[in-house]
Tab-separated table of C-alpha atoms in Angstrom:
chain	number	residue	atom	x	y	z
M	1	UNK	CA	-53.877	-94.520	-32.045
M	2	UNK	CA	-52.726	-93.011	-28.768
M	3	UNK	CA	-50.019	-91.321	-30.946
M	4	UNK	CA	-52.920	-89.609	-33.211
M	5	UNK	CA	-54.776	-88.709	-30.187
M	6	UNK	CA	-51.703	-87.134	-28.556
M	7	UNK	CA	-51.036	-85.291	-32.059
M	8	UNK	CA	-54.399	-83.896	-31.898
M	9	UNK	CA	-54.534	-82.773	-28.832
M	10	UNK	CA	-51.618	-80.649	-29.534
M	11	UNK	CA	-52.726	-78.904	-32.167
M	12	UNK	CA	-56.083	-78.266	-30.455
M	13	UNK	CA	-54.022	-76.812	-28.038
M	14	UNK	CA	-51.812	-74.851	-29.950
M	15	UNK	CA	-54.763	-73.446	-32.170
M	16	UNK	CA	-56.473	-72.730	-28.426
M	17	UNK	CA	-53.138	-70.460	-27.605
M	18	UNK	CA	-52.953	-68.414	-31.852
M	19	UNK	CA	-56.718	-68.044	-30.838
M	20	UNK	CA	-55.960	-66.421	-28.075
M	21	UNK	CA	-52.889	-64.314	-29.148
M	22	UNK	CA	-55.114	-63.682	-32.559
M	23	UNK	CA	-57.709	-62.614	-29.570
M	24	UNK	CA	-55.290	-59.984	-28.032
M	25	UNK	CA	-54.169	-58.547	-31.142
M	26	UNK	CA	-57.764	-57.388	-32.020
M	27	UNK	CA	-58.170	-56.234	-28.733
M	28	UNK	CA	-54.636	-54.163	-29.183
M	29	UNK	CA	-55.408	-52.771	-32.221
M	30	UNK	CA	-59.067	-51.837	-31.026
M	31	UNK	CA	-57.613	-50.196	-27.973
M	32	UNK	CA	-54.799	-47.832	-29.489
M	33	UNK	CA	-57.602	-46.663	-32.522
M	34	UNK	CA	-60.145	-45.449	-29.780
M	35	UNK	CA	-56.714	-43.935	-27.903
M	36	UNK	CA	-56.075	-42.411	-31.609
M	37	UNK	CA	-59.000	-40.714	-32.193
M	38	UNK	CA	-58.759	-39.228	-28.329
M	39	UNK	CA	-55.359	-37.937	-28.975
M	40	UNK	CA	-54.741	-35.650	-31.931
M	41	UNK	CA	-51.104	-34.233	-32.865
M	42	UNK	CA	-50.961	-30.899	-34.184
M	43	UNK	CA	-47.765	-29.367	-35.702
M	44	UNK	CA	-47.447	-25.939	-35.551
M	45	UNK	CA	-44.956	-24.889	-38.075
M	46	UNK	CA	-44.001	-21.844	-40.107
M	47	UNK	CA	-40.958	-19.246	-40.374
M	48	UNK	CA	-39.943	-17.169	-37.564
M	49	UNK	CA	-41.946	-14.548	-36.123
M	50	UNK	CA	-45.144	-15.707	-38.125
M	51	UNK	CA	-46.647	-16.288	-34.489
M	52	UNK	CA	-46.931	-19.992	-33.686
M	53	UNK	CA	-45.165	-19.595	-29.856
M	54	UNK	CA	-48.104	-16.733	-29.263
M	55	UNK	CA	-50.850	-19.223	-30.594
M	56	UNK	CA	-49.317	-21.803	-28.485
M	57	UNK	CA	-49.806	-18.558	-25.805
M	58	UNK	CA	-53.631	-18.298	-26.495
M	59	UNK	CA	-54.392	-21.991	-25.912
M	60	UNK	CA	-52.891	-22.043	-22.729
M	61	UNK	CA	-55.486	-19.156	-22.001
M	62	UNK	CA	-58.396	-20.692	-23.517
M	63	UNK	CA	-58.389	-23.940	-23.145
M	64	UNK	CA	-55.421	-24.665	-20.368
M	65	UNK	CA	-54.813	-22.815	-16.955
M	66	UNK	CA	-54.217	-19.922	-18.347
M	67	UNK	CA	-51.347	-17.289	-16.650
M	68	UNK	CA	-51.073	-16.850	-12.826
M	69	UNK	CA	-49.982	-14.178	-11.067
M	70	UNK	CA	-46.967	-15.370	-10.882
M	71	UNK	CA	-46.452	-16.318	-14.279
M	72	UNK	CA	-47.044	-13.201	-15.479
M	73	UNK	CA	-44.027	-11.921	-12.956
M	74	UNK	CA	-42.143	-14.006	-14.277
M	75	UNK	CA	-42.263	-12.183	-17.806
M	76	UNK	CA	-41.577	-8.744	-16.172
M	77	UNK	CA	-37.767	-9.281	-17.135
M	78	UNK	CA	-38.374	-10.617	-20.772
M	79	UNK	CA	-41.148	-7.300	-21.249
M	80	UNK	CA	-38.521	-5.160	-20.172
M	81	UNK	CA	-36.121	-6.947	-22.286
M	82	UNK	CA	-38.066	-6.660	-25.454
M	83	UNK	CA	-38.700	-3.016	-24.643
M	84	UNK	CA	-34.651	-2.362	-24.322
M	85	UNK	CA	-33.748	-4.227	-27.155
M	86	UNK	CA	-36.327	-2.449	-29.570
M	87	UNK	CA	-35.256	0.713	-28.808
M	88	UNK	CA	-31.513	-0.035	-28.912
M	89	UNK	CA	-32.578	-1.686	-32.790
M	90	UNK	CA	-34.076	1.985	-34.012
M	91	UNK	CA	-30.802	4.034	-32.322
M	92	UNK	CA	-28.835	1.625	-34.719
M	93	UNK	CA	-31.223	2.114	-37.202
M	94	UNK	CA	-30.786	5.908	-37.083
M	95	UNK	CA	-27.334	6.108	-37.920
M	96	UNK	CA	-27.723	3.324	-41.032
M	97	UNK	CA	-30.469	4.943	-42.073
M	98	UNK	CA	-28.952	8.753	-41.685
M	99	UNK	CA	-31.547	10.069	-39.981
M	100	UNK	CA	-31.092	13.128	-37.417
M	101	UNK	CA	-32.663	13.268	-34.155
M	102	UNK	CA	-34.605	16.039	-33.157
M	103	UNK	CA	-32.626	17.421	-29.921
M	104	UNK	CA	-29.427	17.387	-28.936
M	105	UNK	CA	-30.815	15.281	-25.557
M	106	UNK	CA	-32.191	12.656	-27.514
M	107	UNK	CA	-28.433	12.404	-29.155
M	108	UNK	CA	-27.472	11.702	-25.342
M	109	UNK	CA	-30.067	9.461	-25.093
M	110	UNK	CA	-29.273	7.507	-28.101
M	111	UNK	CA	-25.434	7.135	-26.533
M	112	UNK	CA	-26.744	6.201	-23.137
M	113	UNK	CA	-29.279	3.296	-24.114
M	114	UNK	CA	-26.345	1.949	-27.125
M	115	UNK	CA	-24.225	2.284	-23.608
M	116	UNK	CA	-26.509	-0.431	-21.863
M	117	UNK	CA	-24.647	-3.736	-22.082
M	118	UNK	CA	-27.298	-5.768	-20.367
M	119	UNK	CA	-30.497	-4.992	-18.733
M	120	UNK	CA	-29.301	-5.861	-15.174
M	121	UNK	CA	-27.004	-2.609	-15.132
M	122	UNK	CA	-30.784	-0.885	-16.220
M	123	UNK	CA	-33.244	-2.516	-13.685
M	124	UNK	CA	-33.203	-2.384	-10.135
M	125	UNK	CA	-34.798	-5.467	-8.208
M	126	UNK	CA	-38.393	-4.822	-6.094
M	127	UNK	CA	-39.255	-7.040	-3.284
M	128	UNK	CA	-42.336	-7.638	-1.418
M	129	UNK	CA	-42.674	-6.156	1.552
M	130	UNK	CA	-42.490	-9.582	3.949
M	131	UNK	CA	-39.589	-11.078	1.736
M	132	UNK	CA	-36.806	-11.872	3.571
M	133	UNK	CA	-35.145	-13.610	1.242
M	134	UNK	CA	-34.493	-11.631	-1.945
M	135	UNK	CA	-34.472	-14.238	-4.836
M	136	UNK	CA	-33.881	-14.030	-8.384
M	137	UNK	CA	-37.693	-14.319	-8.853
M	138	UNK	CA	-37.991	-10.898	-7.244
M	139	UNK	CA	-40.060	-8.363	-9.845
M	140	UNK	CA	-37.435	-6.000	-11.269
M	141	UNK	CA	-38.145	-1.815	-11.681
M	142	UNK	CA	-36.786	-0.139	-14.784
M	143	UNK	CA	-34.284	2.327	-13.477
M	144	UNK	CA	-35.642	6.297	-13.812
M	145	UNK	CA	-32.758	7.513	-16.475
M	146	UNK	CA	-33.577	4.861	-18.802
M	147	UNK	CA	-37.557	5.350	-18.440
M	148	UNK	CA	-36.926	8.780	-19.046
M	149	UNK	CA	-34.339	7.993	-21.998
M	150	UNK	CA	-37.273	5.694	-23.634
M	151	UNK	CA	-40.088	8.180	-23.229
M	152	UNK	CA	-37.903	10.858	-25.099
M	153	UNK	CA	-36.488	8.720	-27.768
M	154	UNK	CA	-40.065	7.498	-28.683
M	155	UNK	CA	-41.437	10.921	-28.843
M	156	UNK	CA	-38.162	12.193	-31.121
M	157	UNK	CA	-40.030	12.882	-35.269
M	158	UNK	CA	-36.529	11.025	-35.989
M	159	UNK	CA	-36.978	7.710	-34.256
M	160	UNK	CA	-40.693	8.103	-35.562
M	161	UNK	CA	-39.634	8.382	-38.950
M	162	UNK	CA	-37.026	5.532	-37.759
M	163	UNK	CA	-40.289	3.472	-36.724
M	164	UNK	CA	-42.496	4.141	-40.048
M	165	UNK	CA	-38.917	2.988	-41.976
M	166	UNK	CA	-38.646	-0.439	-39.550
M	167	UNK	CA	-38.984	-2.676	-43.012
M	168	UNK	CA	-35.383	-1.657	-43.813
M	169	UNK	CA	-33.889	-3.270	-40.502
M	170	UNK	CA	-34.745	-6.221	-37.941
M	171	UNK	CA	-37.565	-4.561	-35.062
M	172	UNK	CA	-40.071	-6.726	-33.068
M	173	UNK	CA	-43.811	-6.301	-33.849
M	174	UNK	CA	-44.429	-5.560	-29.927
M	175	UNK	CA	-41.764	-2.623	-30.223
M	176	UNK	CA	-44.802	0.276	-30.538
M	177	UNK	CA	-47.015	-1.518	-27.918
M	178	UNK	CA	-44.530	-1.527	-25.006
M	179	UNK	CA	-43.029	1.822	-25.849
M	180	UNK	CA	-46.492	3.651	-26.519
M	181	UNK	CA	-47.366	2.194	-22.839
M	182	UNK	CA	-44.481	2.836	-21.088
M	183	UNK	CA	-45.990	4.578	-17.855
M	184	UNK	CA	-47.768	1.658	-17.266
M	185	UNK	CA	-44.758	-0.672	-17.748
M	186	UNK	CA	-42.788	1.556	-15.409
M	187	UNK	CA	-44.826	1.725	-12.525
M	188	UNK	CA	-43.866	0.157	-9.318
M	189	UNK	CA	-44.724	-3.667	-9.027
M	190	UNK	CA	-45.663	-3.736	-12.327
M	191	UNK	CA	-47.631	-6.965	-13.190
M	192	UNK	CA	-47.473	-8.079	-17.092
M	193	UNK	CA	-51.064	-8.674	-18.418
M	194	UNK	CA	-52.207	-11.492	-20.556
M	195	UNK	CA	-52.110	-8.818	-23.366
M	196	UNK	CA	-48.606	-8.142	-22.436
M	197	UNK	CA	-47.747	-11.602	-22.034
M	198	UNK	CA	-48.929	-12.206	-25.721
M	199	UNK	CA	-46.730	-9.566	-27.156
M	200	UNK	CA	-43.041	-10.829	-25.173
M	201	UNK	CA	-41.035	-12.534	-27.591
M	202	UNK	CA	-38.575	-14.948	-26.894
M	203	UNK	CA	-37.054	-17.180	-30.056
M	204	UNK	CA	-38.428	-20.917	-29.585
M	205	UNK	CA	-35.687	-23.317	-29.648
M	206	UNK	CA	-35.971	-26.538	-29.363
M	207	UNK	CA	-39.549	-28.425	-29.773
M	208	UNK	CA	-42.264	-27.760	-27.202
M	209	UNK	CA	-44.692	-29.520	-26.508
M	210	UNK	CA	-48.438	-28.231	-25.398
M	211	UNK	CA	-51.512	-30.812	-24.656
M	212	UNK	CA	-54.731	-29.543	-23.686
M	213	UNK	CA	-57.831	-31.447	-23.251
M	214	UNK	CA	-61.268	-30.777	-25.513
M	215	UNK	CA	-64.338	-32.811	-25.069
M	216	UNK	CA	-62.219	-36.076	-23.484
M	217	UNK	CA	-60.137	-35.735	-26.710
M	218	UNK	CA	-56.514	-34.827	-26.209
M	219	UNK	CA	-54.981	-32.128	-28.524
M	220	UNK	CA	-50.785	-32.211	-28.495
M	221	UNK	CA	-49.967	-29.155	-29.427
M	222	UNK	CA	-46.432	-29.224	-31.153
M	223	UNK	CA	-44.314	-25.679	-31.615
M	224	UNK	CA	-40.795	-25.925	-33.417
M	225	UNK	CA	-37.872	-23.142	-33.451
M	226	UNK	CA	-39.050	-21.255	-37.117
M	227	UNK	CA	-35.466	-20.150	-37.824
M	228	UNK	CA	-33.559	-22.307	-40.682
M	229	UNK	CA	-31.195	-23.226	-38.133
M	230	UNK	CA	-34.238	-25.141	-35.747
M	231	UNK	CA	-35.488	-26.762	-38.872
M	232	UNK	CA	-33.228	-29.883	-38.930
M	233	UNK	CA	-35.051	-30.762	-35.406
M	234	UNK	CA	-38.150	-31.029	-37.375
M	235	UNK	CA	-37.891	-34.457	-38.501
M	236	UNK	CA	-38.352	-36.018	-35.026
M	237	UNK	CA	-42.238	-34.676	-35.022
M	238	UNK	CA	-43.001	-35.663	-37.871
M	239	UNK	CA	-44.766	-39.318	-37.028
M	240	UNK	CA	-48.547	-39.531	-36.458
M	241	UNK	CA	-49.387	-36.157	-37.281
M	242	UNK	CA	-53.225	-35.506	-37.706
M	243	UNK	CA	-52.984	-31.824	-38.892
M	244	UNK	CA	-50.156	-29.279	-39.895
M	245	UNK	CA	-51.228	-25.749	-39.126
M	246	UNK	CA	-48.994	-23.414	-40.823
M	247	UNK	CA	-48.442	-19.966	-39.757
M	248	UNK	CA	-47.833	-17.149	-42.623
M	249	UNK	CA	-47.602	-13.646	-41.103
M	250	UNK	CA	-49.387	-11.395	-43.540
M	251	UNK	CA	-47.125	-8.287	-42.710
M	252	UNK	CA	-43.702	-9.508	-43.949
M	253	UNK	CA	-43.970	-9.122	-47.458
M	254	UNK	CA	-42.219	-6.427	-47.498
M	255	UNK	CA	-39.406	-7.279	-44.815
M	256	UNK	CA	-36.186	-9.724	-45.484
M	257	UNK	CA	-34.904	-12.350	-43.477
M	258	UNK	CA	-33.157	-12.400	-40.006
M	259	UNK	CA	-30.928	-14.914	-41.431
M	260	UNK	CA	-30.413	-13.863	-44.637
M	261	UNK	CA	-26.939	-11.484	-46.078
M	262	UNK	CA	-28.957	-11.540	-49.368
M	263	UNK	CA	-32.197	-9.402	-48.134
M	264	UNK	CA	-34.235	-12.281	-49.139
M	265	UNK	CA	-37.658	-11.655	-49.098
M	266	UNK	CA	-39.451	-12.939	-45.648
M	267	UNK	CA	-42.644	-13.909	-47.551
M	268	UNK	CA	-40.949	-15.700	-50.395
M	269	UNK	CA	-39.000	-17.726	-48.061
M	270	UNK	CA	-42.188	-18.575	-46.301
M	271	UNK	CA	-44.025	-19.948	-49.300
M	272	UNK	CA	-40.646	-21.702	-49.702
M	273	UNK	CA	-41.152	-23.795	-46.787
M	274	UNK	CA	-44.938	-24.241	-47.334
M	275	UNK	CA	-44.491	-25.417	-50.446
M	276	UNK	CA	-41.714	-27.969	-49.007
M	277	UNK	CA	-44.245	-29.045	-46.262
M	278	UNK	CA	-47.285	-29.782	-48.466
M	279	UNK	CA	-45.232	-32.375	-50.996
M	280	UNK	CA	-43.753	-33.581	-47.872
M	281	UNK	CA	-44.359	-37.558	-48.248
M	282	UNK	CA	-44.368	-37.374	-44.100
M	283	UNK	CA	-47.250	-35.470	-44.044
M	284	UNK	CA	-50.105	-36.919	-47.018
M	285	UNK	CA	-52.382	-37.939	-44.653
M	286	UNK	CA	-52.436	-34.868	-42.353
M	287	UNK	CA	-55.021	-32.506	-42.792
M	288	UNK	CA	-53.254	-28.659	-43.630
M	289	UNK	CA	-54.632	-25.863	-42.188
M	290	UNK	CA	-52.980	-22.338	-43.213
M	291	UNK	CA	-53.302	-19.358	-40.623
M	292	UNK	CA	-52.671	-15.882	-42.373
M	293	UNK	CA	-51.916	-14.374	-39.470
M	294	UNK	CA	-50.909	-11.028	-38.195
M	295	UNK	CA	-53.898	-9.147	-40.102
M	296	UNK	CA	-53.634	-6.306	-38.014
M	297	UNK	CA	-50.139	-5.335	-38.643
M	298	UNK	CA	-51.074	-5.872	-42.218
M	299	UNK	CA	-53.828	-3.121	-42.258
M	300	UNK	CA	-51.923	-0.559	-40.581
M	301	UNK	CA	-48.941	-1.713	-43.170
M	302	UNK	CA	-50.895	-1.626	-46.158
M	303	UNK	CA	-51.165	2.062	-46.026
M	304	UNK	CA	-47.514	3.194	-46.573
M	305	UNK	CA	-45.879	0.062	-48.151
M	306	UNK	CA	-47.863	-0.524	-51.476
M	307	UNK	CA	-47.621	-5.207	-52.132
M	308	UNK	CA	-46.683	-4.309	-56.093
M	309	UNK	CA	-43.234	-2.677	-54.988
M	310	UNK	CA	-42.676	-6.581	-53.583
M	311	UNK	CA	-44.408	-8.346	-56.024
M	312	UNK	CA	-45.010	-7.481	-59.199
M	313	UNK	CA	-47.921	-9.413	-59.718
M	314	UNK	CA	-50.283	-8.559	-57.588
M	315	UNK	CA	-52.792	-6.032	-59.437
M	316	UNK	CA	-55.345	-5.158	-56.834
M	317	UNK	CA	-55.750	-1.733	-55.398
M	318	UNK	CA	-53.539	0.059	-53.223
M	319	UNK	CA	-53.798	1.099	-49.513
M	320	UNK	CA	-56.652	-2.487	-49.649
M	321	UNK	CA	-55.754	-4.743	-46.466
M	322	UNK	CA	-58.778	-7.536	-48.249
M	323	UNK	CA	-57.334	-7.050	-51.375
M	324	UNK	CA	-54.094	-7.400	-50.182
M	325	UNK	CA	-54.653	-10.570	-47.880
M	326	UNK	CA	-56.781	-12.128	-50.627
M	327	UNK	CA	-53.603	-12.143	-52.898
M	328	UNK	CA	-51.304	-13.782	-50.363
M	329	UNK	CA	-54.143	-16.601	-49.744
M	330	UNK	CA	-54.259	-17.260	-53.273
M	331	UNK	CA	-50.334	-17.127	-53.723
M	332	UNK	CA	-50.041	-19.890	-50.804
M	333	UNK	CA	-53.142	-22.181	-51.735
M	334	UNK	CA	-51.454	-21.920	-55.360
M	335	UNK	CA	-48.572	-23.888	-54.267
M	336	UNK	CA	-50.530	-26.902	-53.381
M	337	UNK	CA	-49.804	-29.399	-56.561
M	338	UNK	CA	-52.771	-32.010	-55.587
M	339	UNK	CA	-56.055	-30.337	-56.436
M	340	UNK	CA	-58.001	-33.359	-54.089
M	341	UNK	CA	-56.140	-31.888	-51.357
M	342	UNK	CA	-57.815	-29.072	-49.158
M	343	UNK	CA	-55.986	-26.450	-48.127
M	344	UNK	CA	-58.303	-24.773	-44.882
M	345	UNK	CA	-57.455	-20.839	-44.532
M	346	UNK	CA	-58.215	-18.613	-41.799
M	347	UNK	CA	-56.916	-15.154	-41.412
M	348	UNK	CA	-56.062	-14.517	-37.586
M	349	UNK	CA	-54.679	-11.955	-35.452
M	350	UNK	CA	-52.845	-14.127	-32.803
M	351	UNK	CA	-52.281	-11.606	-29.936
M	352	UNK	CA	-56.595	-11.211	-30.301
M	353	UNK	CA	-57.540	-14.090	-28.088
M	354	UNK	CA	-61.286	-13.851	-29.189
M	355	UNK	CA	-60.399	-14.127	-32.516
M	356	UNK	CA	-58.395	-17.206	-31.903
M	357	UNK	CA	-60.882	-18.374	-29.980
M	358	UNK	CA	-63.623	-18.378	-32.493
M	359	UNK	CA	-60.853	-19.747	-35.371
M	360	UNK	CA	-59.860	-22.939	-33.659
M	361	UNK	CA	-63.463	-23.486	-32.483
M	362	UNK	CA	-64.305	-23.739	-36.305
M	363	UNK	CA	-60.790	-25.512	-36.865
M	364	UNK	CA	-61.217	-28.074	-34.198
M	365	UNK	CA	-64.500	-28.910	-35.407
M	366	UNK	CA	-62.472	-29.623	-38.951
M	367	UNK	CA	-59.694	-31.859	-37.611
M	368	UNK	CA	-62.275	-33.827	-35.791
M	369	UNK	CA	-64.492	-34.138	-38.712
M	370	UNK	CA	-61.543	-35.368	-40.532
M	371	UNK	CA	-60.173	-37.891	-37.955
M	372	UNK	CA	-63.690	-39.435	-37.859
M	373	UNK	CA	-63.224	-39.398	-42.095
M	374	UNK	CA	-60.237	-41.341	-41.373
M	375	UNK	CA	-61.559	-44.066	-39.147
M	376	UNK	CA	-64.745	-44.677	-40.759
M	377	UNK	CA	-66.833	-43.518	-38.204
M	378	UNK	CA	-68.871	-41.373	-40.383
């Protein structure tokens, strides 16, 4: 009997202790779903240049700290940079293209800025008045020849015609907004503005990694290197993603590949990857929200570079930026092979920060709608 007892008396003790382990499981698995729905992973992905580092940009401005003073100093170098390095793309641009410039000077001018090896030899440093230690923070000052050199060469009918050709060769988007504001960017103690800050490019490599907070809920903003050769780092962001937002730019379908020898279309290559990411079996549950972005470019595009010389079947009208967007929206939403899952479109300019504001208003109302979808809580 006292055995029995015993017996008992261990099992009531043992089914006291799964009780309680049982207990803290629940409690667990209550506690990381309410941390769930307050943290939301969003993967910003898309080819290069279709603008996911500048939307990153605009939600440090909205919703984050935004740019100090000296953050936007700290671009002065990278501005400058992107200015040199557009300029130095049309010279080589001119002779591929044969196209003459319209003064012997510019010809000079052409030689002097294909001369410039870096742009230390073509800056000179600025310090403030009470620094006595002259670091490499220090704003820079573009030097007076190649201001001058850049002022002329922009204003040369050949680099023009260079400029309205720029689908037939490699140039940044931001190359006519720093060049057409040069004055300003040469001034002394030049400060980059948000604006400015928007337009510098510099190639994301790498993952990075931006939270912000919205209404106690955490968004984790994820942006990944668009070039093929970041794409193999994709796979480690792949886990617990709420919503892919994939970039398109509207104005490269009529431009080829950085990477490419073959002159593969930029746009075909884009629906490419989209295609790829919406069968992915990593992302079925995530929510997809496409961002046709770059709409600006695309209207002042449209005009000279008519969409059925790049594909054949579109059949709208020419010189039509809505026509012309419309098409691409259907082309991408057409890839989609699961008619229950919504593809959400917005067409964006993502150097506009009102317009981006007002788009991920509407789109953060979406993923949230969704994520309560997902955990029953509507």
């Amino acid at each position: 009997m006292l055995l029995l007892d015993t017996m008992a008396c261990c099992q009531s003790e043992e089914t006291k202790e799964q009780k309680r382990i049982n207990a803290e499981i629940e409690r667990q698995l209550k506690k990381d779903k309410r941390d769930a729905r307050r943290e939301l992973k969003l993967l910003l992905l898309g080819t290069g240049e279709s603008g996911k580092s500048t939307f990153i940009k605009q939600m440090r401005i909205i919703h984050g700290a935004g740019y100090s003073e000296d953050d936007k100093k700290s671009m002065v170098r990278v501005i400058f940079q992107n200015t040199l390095s557009a300029m130095q793309s049309m010279v080589a641009a001119m002779e591929q293209l044969d196209i003459s410039y319209g003064s012997l000077q510019n010809e000079n001018y052409a030689t002097y800025i294909k001369s410039i090896a870096d742009l230390e030899s073509a800056t000179t440093p600025v310090y403030a008045n009470n620094a006595s230690n002259h670091t490499s923070s220090s704003l820079a000052r573009l030097d007076p020849t190649l201001v001058e050199a850049l002022h002329s060469l922009w204003a040369d009918p050949g680099v023009q015609e260079c400029y309205e050709r720029r689908r037939e060769y490699q140039l940044t988007d931001s190359a006519k907004y720093y060049l057409s504001d040069l004055s300003r960017l040469a001034q002394p103690g030049y400060v980059p503005t948000e604006q400015d800050v928007l337009r510098a490019r510099v190639p994301t490599t790498g993952i990075i990694e931006y939270p912000f907070v919205i209404e106690n809920i955490t968004f984790r903003m994820v942006d990944v290197g668009g070039q093929r050769s970041e794409r193999r780092k994709w796979i480690h962001c792949f886990e617990n993603v709420t919503s892919i937002m994939f970039l398109v730019a509207l104005s490269e379908y009529d431009q080829v590949l950085v990477e490419s020898a073959d002159n593969e279309n930029r746009m075909e290559e884009s629906k490419a990857l989209f295609r790829t990411i919406i069968t992915c079996r990593w992302f079925q549950s995530s929510s997809v929200i496409l961002f046709l972005n770059k709409k600006d470019l695309l209207e002042e595009k449209i005009m000279i570079s008519h969409m059925v010389d790049y594909f054949v079947e579109y059949e709208g009208p020419q010189r039509d930026a809505q026509a012309a967007r419309e098409f691409i929206l259907k082309m991408f939403v057409e890839l989609n092979p699961d008619s229950d899952k919504i593809i959400y479109s917005h067409f964006t300019c993502a150097t506009d920060t009102a317009n981006i504001r007002f788009v991920f208003a509407a789109v953060k109302d979406t993923i949230l709608q969704l994520n309560l979808k997902e955990y029953n809580l509507v």
